[in-house]
Tab-separated table of C-alpha atoms in Angstrom:
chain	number	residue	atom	x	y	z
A	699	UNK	CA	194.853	-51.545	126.489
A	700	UNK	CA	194.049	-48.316	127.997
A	701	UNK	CA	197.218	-47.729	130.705
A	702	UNK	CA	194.999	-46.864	133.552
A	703	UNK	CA	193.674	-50.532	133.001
A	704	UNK	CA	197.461	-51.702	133.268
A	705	UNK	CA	198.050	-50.077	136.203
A	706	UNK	CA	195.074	-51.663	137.324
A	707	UNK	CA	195.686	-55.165	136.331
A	708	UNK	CA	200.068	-55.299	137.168
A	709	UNK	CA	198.740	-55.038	141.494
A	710	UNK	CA	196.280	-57.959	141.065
A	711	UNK	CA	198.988	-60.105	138.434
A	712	UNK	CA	201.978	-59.589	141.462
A	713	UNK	CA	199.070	-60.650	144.089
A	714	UNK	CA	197.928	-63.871	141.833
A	715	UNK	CA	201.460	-64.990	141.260
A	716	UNK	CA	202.281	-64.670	144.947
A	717	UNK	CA	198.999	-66.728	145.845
A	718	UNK	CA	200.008	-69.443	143.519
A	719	UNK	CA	203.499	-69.617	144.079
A	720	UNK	CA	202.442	-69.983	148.504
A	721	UNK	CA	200.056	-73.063	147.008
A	722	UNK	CA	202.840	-74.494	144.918
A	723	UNK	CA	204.961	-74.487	148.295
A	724	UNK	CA	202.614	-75.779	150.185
A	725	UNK	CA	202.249	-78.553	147.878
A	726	UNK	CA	205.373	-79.480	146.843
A	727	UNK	CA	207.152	-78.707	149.923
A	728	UNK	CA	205.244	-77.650	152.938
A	729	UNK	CA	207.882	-77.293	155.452
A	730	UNK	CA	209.534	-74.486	153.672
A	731	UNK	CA	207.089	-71.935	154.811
A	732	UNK	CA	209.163	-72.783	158.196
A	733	UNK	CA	211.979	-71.201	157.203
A	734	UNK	CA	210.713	-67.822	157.219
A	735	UNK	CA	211.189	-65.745	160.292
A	736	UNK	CA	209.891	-62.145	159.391
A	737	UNK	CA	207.555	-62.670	158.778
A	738	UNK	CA	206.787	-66.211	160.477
A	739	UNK	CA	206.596	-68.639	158.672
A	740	UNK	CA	204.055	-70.620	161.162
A	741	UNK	CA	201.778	-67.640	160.132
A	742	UNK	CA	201.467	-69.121	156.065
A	743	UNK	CA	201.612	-72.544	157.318
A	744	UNK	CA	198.164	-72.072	159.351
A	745	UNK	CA	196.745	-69.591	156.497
A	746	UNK	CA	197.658	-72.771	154.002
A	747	UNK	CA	195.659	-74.918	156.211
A	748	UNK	CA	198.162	-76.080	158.762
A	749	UNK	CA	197.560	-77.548	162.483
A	750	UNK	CA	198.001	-74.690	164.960
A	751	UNK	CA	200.469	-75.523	167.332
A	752	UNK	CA	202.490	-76.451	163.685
A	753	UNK	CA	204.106	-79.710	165.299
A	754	UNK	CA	200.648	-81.152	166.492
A	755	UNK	CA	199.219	-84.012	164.570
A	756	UNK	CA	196.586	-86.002	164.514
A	757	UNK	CA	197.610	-89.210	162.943
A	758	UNK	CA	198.698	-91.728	165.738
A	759	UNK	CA	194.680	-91.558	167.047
A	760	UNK	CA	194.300	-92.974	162.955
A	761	UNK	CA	192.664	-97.165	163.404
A	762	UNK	CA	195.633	-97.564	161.443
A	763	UNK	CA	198.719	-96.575	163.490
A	764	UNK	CA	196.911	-96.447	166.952
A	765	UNK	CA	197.448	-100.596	167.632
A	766	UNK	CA	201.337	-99.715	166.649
A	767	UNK	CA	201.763	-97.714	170.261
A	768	UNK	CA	198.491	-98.319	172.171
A	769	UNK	CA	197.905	-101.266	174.348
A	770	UNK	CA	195.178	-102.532	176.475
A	771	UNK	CA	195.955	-102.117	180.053
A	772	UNK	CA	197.869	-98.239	178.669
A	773	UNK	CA	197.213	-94.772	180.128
A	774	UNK	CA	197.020	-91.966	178.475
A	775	UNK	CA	197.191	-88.104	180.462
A	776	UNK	CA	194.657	-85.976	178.183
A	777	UNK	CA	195.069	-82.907	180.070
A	778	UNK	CA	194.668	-79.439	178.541
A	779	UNK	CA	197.699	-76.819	178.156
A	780	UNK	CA	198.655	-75.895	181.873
A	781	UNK	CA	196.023	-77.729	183.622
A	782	UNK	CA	199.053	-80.140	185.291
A	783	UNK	CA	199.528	-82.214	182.144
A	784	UNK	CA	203.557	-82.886	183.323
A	785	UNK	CA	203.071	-83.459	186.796
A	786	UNK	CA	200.168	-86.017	186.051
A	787	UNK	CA	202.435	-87.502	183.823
A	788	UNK	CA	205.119	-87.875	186.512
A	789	UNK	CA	202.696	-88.919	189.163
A	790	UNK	CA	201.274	-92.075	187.400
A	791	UNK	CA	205.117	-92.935	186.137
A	792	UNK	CA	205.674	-92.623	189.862
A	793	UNK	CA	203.402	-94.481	191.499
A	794	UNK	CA	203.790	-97.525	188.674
A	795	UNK	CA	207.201	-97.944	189.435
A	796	UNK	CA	206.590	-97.186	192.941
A	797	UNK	CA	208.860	-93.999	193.538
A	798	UNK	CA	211.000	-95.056	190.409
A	799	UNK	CA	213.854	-96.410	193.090
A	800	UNK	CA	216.347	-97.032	190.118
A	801	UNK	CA	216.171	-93.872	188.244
A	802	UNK	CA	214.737	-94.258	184.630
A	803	UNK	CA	213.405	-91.055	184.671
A	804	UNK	CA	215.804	-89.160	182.260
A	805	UNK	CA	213.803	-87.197	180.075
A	806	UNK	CA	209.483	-87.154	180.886
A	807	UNK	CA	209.276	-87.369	176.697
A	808	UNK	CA	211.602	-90.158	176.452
A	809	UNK	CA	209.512	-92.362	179.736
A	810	UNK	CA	205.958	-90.783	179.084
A	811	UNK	CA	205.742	-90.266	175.101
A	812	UNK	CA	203.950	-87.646	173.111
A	813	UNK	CA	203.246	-89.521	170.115
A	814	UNK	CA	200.869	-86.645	168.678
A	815	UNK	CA	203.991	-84.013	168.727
A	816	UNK	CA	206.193	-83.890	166.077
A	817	UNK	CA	210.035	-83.649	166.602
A	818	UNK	CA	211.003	-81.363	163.427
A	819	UNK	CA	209.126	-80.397	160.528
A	820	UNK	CA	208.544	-83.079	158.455
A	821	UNK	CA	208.760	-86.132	160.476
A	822	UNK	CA	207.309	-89.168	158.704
A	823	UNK	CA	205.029	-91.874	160.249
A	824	UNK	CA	207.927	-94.123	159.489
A	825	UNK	CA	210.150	-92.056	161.462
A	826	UNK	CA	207.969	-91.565	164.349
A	827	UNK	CA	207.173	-95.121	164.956
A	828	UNK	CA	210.780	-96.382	164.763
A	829	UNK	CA	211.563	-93.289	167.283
A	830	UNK	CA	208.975	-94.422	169.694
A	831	UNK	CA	209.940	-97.951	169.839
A	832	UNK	CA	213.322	-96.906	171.118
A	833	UNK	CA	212.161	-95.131	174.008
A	834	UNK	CA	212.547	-96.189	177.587
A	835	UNK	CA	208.507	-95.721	177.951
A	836	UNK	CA	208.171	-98.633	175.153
A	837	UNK	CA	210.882	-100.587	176.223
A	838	UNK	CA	211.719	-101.004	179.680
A	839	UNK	CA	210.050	-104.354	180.747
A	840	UNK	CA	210.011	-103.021	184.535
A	841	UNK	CA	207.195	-101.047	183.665
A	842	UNK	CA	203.574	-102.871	184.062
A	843	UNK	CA	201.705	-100.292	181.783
A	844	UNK	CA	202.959	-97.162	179.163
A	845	UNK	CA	201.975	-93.906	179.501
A	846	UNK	CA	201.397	-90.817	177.366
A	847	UNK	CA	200.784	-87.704	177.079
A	848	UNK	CA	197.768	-86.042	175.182
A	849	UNK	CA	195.872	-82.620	174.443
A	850	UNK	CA	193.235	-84.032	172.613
A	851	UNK	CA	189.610	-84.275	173.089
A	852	UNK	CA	187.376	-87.969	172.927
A	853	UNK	CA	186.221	-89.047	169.578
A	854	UNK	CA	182.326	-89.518	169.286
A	855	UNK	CA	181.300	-92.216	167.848
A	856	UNK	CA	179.901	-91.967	164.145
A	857	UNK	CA	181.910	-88.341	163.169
A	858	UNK	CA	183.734	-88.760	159.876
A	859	UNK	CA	187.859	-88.517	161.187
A	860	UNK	CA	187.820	-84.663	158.804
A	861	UNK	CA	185.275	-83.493	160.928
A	862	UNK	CA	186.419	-84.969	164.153
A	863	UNK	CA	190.336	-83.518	163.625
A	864	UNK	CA	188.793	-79.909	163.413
A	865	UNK	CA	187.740	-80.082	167.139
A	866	UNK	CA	190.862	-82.550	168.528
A	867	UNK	CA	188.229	-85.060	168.688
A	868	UNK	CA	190.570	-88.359	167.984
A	869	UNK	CA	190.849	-89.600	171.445
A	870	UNK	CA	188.990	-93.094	170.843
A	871	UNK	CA	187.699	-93.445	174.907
A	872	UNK	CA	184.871	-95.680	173.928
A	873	UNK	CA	186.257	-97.290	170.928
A	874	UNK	CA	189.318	-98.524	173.195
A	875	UNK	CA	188.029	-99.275	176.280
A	876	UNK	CA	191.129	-101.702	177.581
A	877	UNK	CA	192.993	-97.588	177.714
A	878	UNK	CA	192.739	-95.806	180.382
A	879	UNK	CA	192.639	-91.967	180.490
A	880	UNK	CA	193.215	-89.400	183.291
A	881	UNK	CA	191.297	-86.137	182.474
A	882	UNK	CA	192.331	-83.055	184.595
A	883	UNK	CA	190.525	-79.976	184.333
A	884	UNK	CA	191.924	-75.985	186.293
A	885	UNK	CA	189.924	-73.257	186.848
A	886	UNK	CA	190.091	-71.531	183.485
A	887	UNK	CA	191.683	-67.644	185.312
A	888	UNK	CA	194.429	-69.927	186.810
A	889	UNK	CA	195.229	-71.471	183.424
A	890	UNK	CA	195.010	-67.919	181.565
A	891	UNK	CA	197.707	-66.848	184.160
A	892	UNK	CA	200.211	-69.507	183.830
A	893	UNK	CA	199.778	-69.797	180.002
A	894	UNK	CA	201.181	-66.108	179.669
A	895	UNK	CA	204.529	-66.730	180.418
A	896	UNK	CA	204.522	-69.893	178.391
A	897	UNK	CA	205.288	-69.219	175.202
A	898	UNK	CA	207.875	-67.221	175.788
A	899	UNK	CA	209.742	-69.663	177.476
A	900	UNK	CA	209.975	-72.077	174.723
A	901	UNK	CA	213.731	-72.300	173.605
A	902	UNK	CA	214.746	-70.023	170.981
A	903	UNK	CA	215.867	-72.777	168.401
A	904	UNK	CA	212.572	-75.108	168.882
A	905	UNK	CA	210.821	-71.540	167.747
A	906	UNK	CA	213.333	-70.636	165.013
A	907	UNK	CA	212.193	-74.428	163.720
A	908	UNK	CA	208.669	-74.344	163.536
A	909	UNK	CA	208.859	-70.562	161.886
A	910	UNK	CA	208.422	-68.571	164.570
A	911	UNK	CA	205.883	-70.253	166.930
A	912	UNK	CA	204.783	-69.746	169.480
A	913	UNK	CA	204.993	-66.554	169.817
A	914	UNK	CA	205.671	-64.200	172.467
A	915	UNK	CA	202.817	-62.720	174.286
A	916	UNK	CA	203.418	-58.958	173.981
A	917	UNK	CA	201.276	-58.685	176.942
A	918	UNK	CA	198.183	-59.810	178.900
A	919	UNK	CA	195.657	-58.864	176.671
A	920	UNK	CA	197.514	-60.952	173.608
A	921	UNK	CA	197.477	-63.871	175.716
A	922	UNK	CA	193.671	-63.178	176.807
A	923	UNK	CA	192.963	-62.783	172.711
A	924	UNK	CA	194.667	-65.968	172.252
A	925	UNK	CA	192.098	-67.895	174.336
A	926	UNK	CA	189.046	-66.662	174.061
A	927	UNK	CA	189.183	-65.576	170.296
A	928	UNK	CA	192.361	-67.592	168.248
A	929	UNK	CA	192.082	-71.179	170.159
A	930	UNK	CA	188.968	-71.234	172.764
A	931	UNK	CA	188.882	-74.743	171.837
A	932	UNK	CA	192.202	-75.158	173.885
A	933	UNK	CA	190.630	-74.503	177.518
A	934	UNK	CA	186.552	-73.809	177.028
A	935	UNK	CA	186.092	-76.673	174.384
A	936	UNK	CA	188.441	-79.118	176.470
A	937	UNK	CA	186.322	-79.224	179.330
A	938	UNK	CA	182.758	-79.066	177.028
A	939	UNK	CA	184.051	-82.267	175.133
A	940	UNK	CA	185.650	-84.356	178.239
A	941	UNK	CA	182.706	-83.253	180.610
A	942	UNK	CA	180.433	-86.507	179.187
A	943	UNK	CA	182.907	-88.752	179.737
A	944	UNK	CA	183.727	-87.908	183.321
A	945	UNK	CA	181.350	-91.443	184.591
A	946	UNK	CA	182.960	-93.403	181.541
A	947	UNK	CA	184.606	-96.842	183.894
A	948	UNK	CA	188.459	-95.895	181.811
A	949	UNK	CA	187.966	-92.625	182.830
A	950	UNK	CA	189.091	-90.492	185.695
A	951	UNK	CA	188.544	-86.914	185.947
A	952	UNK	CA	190.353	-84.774	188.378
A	953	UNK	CA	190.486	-81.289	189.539
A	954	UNK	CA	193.917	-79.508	189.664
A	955	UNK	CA	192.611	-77.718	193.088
A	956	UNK	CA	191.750	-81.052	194.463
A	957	UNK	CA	195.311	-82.694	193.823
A	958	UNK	CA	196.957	-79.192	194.759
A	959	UNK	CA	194.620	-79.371	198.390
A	960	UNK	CA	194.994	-83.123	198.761
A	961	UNK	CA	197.762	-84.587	197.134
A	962	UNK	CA	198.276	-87.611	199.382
A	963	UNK	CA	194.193	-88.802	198.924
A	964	UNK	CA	194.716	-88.365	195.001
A	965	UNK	CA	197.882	-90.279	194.589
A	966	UNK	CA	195.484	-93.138	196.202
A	967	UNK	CA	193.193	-92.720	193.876
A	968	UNK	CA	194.740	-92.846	191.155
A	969	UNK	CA	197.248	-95.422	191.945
A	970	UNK	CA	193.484	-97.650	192.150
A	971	UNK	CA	192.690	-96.092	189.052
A	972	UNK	CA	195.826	-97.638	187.233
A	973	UNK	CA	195.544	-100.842	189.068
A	974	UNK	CA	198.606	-100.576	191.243
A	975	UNK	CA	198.570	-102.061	194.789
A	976	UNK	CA	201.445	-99.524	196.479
A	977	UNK	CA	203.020	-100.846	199.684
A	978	UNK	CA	202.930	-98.481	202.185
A	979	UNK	CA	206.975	-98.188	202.640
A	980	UNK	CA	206.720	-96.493	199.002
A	981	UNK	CA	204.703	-93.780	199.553
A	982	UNK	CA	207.007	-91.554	200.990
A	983	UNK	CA	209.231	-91.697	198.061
A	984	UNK	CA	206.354	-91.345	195.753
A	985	UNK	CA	205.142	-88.531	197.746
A	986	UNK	CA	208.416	-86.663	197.216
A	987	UNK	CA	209.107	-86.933	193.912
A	988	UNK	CA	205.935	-85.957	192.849
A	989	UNK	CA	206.469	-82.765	195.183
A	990	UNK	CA	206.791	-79.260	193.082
A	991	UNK	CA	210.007	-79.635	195.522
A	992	UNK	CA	211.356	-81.961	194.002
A	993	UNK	CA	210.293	-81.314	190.362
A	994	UNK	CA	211.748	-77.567	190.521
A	995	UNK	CA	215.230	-79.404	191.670
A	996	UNK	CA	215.069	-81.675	188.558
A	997	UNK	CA	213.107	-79.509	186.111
A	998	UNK	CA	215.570	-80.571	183.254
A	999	UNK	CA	213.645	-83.895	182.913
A	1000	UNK	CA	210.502	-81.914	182.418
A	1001	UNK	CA	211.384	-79.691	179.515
A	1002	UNK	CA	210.540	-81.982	176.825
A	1003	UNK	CA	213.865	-82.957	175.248
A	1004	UNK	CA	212.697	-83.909	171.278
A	1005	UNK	CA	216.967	-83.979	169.811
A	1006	UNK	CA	217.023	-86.031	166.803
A	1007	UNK	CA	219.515	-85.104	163.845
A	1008	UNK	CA	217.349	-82.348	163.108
A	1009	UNK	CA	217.363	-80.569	166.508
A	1010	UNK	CA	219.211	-80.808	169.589
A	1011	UNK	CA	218.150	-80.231	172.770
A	1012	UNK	CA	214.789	-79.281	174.629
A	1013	UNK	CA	211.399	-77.739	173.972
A	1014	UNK	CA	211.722	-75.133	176.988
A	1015	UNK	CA	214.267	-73.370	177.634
A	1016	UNK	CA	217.374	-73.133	179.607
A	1017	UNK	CA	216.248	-70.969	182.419
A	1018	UNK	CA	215.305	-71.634	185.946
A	1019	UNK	CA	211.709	-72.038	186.187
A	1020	UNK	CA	210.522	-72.337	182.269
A	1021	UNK	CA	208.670	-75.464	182.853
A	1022	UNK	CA	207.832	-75.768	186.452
A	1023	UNK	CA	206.825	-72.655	188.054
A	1024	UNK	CA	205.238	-72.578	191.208
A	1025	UNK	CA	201.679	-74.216	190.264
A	1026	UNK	CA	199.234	-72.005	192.644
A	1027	UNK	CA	195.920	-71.713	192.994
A	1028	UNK	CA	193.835	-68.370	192.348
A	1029	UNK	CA	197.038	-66.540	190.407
A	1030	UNK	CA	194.354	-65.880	187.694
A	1031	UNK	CA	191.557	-64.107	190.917
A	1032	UNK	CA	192.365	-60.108	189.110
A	1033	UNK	CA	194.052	-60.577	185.984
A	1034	UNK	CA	190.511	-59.598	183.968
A	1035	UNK	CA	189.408	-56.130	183.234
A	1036	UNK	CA	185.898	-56.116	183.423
A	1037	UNK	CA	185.516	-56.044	179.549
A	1038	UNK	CA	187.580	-59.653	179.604
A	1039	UNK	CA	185.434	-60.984	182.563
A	1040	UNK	CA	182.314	-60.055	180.286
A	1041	UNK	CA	184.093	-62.020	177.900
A	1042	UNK	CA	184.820	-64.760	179.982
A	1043	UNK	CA	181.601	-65.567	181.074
A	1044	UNK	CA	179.834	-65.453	177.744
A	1045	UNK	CA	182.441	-68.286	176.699
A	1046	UNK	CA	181.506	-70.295	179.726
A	1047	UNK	CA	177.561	-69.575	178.855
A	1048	UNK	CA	178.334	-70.617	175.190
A	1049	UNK	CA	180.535	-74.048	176.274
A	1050	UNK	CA	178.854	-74.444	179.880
A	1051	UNK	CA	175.695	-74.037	179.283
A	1052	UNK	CA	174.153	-77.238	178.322
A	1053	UNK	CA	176.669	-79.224	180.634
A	1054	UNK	CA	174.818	-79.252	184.182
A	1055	UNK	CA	177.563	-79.099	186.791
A	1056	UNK	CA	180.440	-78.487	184.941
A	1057	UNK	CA	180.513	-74.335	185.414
A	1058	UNK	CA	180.540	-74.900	189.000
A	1059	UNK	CA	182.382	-78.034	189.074
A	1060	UNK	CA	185.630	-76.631	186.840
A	1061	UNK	CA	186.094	-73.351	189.257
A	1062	UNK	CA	186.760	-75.441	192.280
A	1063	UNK	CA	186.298	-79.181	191.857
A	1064	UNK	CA	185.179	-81.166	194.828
A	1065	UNK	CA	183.168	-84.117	194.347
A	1066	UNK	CA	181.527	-84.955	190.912
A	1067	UNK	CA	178.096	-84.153	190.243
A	1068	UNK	CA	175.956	-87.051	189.404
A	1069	UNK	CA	174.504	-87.318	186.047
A	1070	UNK	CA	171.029	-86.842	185.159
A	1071	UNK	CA	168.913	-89.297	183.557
A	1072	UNK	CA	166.048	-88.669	180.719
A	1073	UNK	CA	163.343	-87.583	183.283
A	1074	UNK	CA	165.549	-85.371	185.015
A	1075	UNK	CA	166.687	-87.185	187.864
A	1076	UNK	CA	169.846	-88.181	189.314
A	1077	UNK	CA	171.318	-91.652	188.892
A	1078	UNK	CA	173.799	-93.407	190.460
A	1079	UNK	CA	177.945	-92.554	189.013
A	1080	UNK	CA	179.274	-95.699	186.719
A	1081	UNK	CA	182.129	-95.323	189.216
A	1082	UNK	CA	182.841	-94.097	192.522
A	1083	UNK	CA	185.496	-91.858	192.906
């Protein structure tokens, strides 16, 4: 063999033996790839075929497990990545046990679950489900419904569950229509603004675990990349895929402005929505500990504490402000160059486009529009609200 051809061949041999040794791995022990930290190991995991976020899954929306966890009469908070998914979650856990008088709010993942996130790498089904049924959101009889927490998107009816899981379509809205589900939707800027800091405030051990991820946002335009190019499924294709669903009679759709401007009219509604009658003597107490107030002062219940024997401690971290931050309106108004607003608006066109009302409706909220019929009319909502 001629030794130019050697040289040739030893560069490809060292790359084919690395390929196949990253395939053995992630075959015979996938959650070894999590172990690496420079580079990240989250980085092979998602070349290999791995969920992005790594500790996502999709298995508990499976006909299999779902009757395990989900009841009739449930609620579930679908609400996109910083689009008021945890104070949602506190405001229906509120309002059920009327200003939670007695104090079983601990920890928001041990009273609202997160079924979908795994604790550690590796976690089996097994190990899940016997988790879940010790939590005070599964077990406390004071509590007339359970509720959890979801990113996920509604499953349409007829898609093969391979092709549904590569748009987070698992959500089963009209295959389970006992569940209810509280969709809440944030002007996308806002959302782009608040996600920046986000990932770096994740504790530095939950990271270390999952190989590195998140990440840190280096800066802005990292975090704009992220959305619009990486994962535009996590803000644009949210609000595409819930937008149908908005009339559905187990489904509520709210507008972060709208609680932000009228907090005291949405707590109403959505105390109807969950089918609790609250005296009036509870709403002050309600009121306040759904107040950012109030939440700031006890932010250590909202940091997601996941400690099993594999991990102890929280998803956030330990500093003031990680989780709850001050929840405005319009922070996101000049954060765009004009190149990222170009960019912007070409997403909503592609997403937006063929979903009359929901470009308009998702920058401000307000009312819903009413849906159109076949001949291009309106018709009257399924539900008022």
């Amino acid at each position: 063999m001629p030794w130019w051809l050697m040289l040739l061949l030893v560069p490809v041999a060292i790359v084919v033996t690395l390929i196949v040794i990253v395939l053995l791995v992630k075959v015979c022990c996938p959650t070894a790839f999590f172990k690496l930290q420079n580079p990240p190991g989250f980085i092979l995991h998602a070349m290999t075929g791995g969920n992005l976020p790594p500790y996502f899954r999709y298995w508990p929306w499976q006909d299999e497990h779902l009757s395990k966890w989900l009841h009739d009469g449930d609620v579930v908070c679908c609400v996109a990545a910083k689009s008021g998914t945890t104070w949602l979650l506190n405001i229906v856990h509120q309002i059920r046990t009327l200003g939670d008088p007695e104090g079983f709010l601990k920890h928001n993942t041990h009273t609202m679950p997160w079924p979908e996130c795994q604790r550690y790498p590796g976690e089996t089904i097994e190990e899940t489900l016997s988790h879940l049924a010790t939590l005070d959101g599964m077990t406390n009889p004071k509590y007339p419904f359970h509720v959890f927490k979801s990113h996920y998107k509604p499953r349409v009816e007829g898609t093969p569950w391979k092709e549904a899981v590569k748009s987070d379509a698992v959500v089963p809205v009209r295959q389970r229509p006992g569940v209810k589900y509280i969709i809440c939707m944030r002007e996308g800027k806002d959302v782009l603004a608040s996600f920046y800091p986000f990932f770096g405030n994740h504790a530095e051990g939950f990271k270390k675990m999952w190989g590195g991820f998140p990440p840190t946002f280096p800066d802005f335009n990292a975090n704009f990349k992220f959305f619009t190019e990486d994962q535009p499924g996590f803000y644009h294709g949210y609000c595409a895929q819930w937008w149908p669903y908005r009339n559905d009679p187990n489904v509520l759709l709210l507008h972060y402005s709208d609680l932000k401007k009228d907090i005291k009219g949405s707590l109403r509604k959505i105390a109807s929505f969950v089918g609790v009658s609250v005296p009036e003597s509870s709403w002050p107490l309600i009121e306040e500990k759904v107040s950012l107030k109030w939440m700031k002062e006890n932010e250590t219940i909202f940091k997601y504490d996941i400690t099993s024997s594999k991990y102890k401690g929280t998803v956030l971290n330990d500093e003031e402000g990680s989780m709850i931050r001050k929840g405005g309106i319009g922070d996101g108004k000049d954060l765009l160059t004009p190149e990222q607003e170009a960019v912007w608006e070409k997403l909503n066109q592609k997403y937006f486009g063929d979903q009359p009302g929901l470009a308009e409706w998702v920058v401000k909220g307000g009312p819903l529009p009413m849906p159109v019929n076949v001949t291009g009319g309106l018709t009257t909502p399924l539900l008022t609200r």
